[in-house]
Short mmCIF file of C-alpha atoms in Angstrom, two decimals:
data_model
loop_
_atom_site.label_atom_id
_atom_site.label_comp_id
_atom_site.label_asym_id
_atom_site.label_seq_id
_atom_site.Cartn_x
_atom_site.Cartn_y
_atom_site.Cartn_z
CA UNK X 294 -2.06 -20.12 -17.01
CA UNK X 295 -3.56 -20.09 -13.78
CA UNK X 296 -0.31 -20.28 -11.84
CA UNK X 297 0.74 -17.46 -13.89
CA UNK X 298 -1.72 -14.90 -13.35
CA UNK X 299 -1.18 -15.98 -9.31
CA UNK X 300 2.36 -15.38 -9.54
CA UNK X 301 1.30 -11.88 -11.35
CA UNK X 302 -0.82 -11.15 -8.98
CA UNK X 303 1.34 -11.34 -5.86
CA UNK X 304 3.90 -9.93 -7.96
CA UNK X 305 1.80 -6.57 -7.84
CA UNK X 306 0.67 -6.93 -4.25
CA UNK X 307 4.29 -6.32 -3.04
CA UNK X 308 5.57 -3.15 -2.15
CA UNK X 309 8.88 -2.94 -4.21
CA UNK X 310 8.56 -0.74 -7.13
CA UNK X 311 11.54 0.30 -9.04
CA UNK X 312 12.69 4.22 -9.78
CA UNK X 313 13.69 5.66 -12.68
CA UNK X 314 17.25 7.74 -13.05
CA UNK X 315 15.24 11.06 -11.67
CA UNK X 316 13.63 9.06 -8.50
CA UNK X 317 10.02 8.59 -9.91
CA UNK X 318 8.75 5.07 -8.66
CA UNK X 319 7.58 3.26 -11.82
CA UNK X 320 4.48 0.92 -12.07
CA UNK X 321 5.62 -2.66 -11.61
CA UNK X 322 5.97 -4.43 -15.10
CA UNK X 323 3.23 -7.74 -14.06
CA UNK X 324 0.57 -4.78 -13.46
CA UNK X 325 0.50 -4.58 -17.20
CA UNK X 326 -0.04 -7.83 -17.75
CA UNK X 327 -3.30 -8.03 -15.57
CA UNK X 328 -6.74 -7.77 -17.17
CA UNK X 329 -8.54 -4.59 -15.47
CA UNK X 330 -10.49 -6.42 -13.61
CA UNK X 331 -7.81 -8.49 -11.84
CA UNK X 332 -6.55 -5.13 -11.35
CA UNK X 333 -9.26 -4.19 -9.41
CA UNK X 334 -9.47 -6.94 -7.29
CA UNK X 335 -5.48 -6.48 -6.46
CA UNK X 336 -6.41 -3.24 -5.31
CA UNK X 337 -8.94 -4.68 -3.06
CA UNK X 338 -6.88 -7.74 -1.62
CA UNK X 339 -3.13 -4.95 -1.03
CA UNK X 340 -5.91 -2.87 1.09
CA UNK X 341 -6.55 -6.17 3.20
CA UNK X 342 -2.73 -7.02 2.95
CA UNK X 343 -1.66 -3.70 3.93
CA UNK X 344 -3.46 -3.40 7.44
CA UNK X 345 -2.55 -7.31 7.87
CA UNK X 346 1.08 -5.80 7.31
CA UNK X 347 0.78 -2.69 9.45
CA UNK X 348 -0.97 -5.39 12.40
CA UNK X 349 2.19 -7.31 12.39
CA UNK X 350 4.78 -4.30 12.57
CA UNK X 351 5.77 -2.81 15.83
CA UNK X 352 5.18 0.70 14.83
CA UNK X 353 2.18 -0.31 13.04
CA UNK X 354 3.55 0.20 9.63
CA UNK X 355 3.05 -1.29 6.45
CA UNK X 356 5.74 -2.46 3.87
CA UNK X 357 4.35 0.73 1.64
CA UNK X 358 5.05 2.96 4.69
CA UNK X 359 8.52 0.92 5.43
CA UNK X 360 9.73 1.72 1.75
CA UNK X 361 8.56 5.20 2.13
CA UNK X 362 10.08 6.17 5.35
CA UNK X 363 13.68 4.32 4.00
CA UNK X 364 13.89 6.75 0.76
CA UNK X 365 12.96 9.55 3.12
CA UNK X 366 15.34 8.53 5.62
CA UNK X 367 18.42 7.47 3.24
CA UNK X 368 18.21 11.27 1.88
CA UNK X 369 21.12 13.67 2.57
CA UNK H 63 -0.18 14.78 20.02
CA UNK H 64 -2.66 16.99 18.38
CA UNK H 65 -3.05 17.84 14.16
CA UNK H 66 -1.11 20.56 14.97
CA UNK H 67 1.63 19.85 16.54
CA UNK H 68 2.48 16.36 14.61
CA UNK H 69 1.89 19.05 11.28
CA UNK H 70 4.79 20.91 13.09
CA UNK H 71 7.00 18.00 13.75
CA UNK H 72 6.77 16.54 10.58
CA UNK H 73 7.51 20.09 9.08
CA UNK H 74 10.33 19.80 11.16
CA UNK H 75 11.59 17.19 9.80
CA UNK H 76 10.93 14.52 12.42
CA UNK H 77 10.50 11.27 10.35
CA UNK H 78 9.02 9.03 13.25
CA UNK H 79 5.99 11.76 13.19
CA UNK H 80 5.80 11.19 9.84
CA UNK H 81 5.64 7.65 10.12
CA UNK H 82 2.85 7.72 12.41
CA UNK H 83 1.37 9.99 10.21
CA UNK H 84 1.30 7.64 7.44
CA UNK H 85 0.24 4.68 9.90
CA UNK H 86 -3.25 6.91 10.03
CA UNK H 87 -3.08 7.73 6.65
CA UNK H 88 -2.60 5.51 4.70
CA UNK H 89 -5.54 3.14 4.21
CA UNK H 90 -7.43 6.43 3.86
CA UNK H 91 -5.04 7.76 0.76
CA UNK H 92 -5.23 4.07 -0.82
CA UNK H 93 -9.16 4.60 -0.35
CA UNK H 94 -9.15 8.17 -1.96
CA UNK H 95 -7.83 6.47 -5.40
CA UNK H 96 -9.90 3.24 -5.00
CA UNK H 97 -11.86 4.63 -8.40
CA UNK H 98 -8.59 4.60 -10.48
CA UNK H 99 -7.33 1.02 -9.64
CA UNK H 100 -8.18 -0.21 -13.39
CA UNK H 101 -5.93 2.07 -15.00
CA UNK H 102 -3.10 3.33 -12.36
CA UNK H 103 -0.82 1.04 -10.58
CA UNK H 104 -1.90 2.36 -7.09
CA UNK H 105 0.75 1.35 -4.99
CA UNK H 106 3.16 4.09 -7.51
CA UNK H 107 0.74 6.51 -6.46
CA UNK H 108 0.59 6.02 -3.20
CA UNK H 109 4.27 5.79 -2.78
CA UNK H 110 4.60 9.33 -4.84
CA UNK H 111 2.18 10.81 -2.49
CA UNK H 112 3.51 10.24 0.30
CA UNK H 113 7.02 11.35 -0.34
CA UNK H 114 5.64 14.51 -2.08
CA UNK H 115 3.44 14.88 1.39
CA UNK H 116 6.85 15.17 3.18
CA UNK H 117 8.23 17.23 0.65
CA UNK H 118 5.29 19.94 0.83
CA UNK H 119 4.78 19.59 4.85
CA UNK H 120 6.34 22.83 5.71
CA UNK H 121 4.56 24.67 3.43
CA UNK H 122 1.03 23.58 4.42
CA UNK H 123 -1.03 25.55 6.39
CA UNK H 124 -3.36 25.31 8.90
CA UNK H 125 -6.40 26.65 8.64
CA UNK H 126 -8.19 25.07 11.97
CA UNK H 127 -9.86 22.60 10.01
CA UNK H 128 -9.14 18.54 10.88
CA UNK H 129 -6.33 16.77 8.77
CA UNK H 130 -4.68 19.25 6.91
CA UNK H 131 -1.72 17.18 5.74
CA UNK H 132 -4.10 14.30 5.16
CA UNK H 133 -6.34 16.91 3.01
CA UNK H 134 -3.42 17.69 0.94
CA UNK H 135 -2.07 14.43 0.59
CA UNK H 136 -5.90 13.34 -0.93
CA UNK H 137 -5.63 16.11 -3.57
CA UNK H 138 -2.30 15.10 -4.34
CA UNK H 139 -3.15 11.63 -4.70
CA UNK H 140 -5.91 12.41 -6.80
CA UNK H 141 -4.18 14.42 -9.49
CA UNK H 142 -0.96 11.71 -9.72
CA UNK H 143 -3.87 9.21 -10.63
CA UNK H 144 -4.65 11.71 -13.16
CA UNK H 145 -2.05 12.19 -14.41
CA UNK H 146 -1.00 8.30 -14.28
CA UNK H 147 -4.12 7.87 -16.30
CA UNK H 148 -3.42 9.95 -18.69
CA UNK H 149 -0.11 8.95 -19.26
CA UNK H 150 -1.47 5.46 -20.04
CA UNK H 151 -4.58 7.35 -21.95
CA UNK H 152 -7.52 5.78 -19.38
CA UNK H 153 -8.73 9.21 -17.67
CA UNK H 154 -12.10 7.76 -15.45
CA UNK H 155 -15.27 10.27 -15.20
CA UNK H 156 -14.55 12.88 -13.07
CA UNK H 157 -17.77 12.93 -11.79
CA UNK H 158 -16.98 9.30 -11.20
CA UNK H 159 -13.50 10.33 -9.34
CA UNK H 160 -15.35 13.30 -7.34
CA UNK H 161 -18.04 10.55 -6.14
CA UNK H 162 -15.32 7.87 -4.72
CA UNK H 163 -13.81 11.24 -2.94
CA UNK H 164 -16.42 11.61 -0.86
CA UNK H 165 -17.36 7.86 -0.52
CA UNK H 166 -14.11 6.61 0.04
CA UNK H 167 -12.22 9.03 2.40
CA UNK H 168 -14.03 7.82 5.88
CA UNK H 169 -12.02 7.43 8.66
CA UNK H 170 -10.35 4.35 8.73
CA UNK H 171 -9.43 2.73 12.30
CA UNK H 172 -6.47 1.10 13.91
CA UNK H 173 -7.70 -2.65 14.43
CA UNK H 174 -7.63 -3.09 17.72
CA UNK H 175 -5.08 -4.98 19.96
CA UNK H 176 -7.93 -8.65 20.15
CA UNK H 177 -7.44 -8.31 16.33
CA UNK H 178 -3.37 -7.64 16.05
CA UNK H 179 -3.31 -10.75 18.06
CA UNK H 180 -5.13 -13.11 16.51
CA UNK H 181 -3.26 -11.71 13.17
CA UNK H 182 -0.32 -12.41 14.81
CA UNK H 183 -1.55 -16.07 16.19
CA UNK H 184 -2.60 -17.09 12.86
CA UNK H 185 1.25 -15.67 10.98
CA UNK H 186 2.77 -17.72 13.70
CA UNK H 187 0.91 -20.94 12.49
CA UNK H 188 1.92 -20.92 8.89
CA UNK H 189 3.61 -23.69 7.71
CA UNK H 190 7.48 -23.28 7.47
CA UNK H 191 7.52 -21.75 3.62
CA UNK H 192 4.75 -19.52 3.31
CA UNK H 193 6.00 -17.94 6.55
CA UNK H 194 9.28 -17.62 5.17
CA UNK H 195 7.81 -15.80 1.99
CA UNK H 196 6.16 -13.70 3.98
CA UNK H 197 8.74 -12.84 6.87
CA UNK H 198 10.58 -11.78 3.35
CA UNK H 199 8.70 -9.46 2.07
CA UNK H 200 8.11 -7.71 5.73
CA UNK H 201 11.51 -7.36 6.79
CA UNK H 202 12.36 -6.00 3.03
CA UNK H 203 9.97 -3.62 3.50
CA UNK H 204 9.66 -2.70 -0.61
CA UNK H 205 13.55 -2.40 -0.38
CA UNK H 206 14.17 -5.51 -2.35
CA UNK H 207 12.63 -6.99 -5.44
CA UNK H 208 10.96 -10.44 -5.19
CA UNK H 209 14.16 -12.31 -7.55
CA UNK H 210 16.60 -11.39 -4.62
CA UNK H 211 13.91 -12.07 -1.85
CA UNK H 212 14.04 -15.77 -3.63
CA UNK H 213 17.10 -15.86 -3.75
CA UNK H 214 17.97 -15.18 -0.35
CA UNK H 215 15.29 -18.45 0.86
CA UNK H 216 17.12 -20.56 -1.99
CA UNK H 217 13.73 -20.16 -3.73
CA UNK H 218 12.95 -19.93 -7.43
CA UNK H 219 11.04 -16.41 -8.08
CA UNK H 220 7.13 -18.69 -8.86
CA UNK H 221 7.96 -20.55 -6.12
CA UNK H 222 8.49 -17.80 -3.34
CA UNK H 223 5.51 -15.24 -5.09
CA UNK H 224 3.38 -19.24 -4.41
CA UNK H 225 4.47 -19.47 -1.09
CA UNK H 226 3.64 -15.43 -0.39
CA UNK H 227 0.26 -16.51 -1.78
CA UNK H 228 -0.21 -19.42 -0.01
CA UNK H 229 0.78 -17.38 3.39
CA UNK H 230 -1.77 -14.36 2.69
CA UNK H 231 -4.60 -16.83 1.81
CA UNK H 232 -3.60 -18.98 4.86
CA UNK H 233 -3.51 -15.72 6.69
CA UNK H 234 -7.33 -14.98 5.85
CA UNK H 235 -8.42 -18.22 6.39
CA UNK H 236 -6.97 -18.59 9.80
CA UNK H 237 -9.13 -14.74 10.69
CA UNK H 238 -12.05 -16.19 9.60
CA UNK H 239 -12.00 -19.19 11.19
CA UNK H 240 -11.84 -17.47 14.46
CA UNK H 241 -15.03 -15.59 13.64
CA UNK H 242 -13.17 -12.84 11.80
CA UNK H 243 -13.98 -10.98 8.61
CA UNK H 244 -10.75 -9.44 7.18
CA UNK H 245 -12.97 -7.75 3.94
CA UNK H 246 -14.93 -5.77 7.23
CA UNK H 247 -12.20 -5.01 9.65
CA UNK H 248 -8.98 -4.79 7.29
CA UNK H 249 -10.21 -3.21 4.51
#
């Protein structure tokens, strides 16, 4: 059970979030599955995880800015 | 490049201003929400309000005051939670929401170049896995979903999202043991 809620967790942390047919990003389906308090504490590790991501990027951005800037970018 | 002028650019449609835009602003947006993080999936919120602060860019004014886009962006933020909330029937306090506002919207600076290096240092010291995990999810960049990240490293899906964990815990642990608290200068 342990492992589980890990995997959830890092599940959540990531940056990939799939769309729906009119664009809207949709809540990944393991955040669901996390008790609010892990929820919490997910928030408080992607903040960390985030600036440890934008630290390692050449243009100082993070994989939430990456995937941003790609959906902007891919549009006609 | 002043407010200004990147407000112009980005209005513009120049996407690399944007991007540094968001490089400032994002840690700050995240912040703005902090309050809703038991109810709302923040990352979907933070991803919405970002693309809807491009969308709204050339409309914004600005009225001489710091950060307008950033302003914006924090109201916009704000009412997706809301509305995210809602949807999932968990609406917090809004005195409660107005509070973190004002608590959580500090400036929020770049670490500096000693710190992206020992970052660096300690991703380059990861064992072979983890750092595979994690060069993964970085070069996906929230393109891909974790079952095709796996897939690519010839990894089962718990094994890779173990291996990401192992590399962000391994991460920390490297900071700290060069005198470096990630909870006070990452988050």
């Amino acid at each position: 059970m342990a492992d589980e809620r890990e995997t959830l967790i890092e599940q959540v942390m990531g940056a990939h979030r799939a769309r729906d047919r009119d664009g809207r990003v949709l809540a990944d389906p393991a955040w669901y599955d996390l008790d609010e308090d892990t929820r919490a504490q997910v928030f408080e590790d992607t903040l960390v995880l985030r600036r440890l991501e934008a630290a390692l990027d050449p243009d100082g951005l993070s994989t939430t800015a990456r995937a941003v800037l790609a959906r902007i970018t891919a549009r006609p | 490049m002043s407010d200004e002028g990147e407000l112009q650019a980005i209005a513009a449609g120049d996407s690399e201003a944007f991007g540094r835009w968001v490089s400032r602003a994002e840690s700050r947006l995240r912040l703005s929400v902090r309050s809703f993080a038991r109810v709302v999936d923040v990352e979907v919120v933070l991803q919405e309000t970002l693309l809807r602060a491009w969308q709204v860019a050339p409309r914004v004014q600005d009225d001489g005051r710091p950060e307008p886009l950033l302003r914006l962006a924090i109201r916009i933020a704000r009412n997706l939670a809301i509305d995210e909330a809602r949807r999932s029937r968990r609406v917090p306090v809004a005195t409660d929401v107005i509070d973190a506002l004002r608590e959580d919207t500090a400036a929020v600076h770049d670490p500096d170049p000693g710190l992206r290096d020992a970052i660096a240092a300690c991703r380059d010291r990861l064992p072979r896995q983890p750092k595979a995990a994690l060069s993964a999810r970085l070069d996906a960049a929230g393109g891909r979903d974790d079952r095709s990240l796996a897939e690519s490293l010839g990894m089962r899906l718990n094994t890779f999202l173990q291996n990401f964990g192992r590399a962000r815990k391994l991460l920390l642990e490297c900071l700290r043991s060069r005198g470096i608290d990630p909870d006070l200068e990452l988050s």
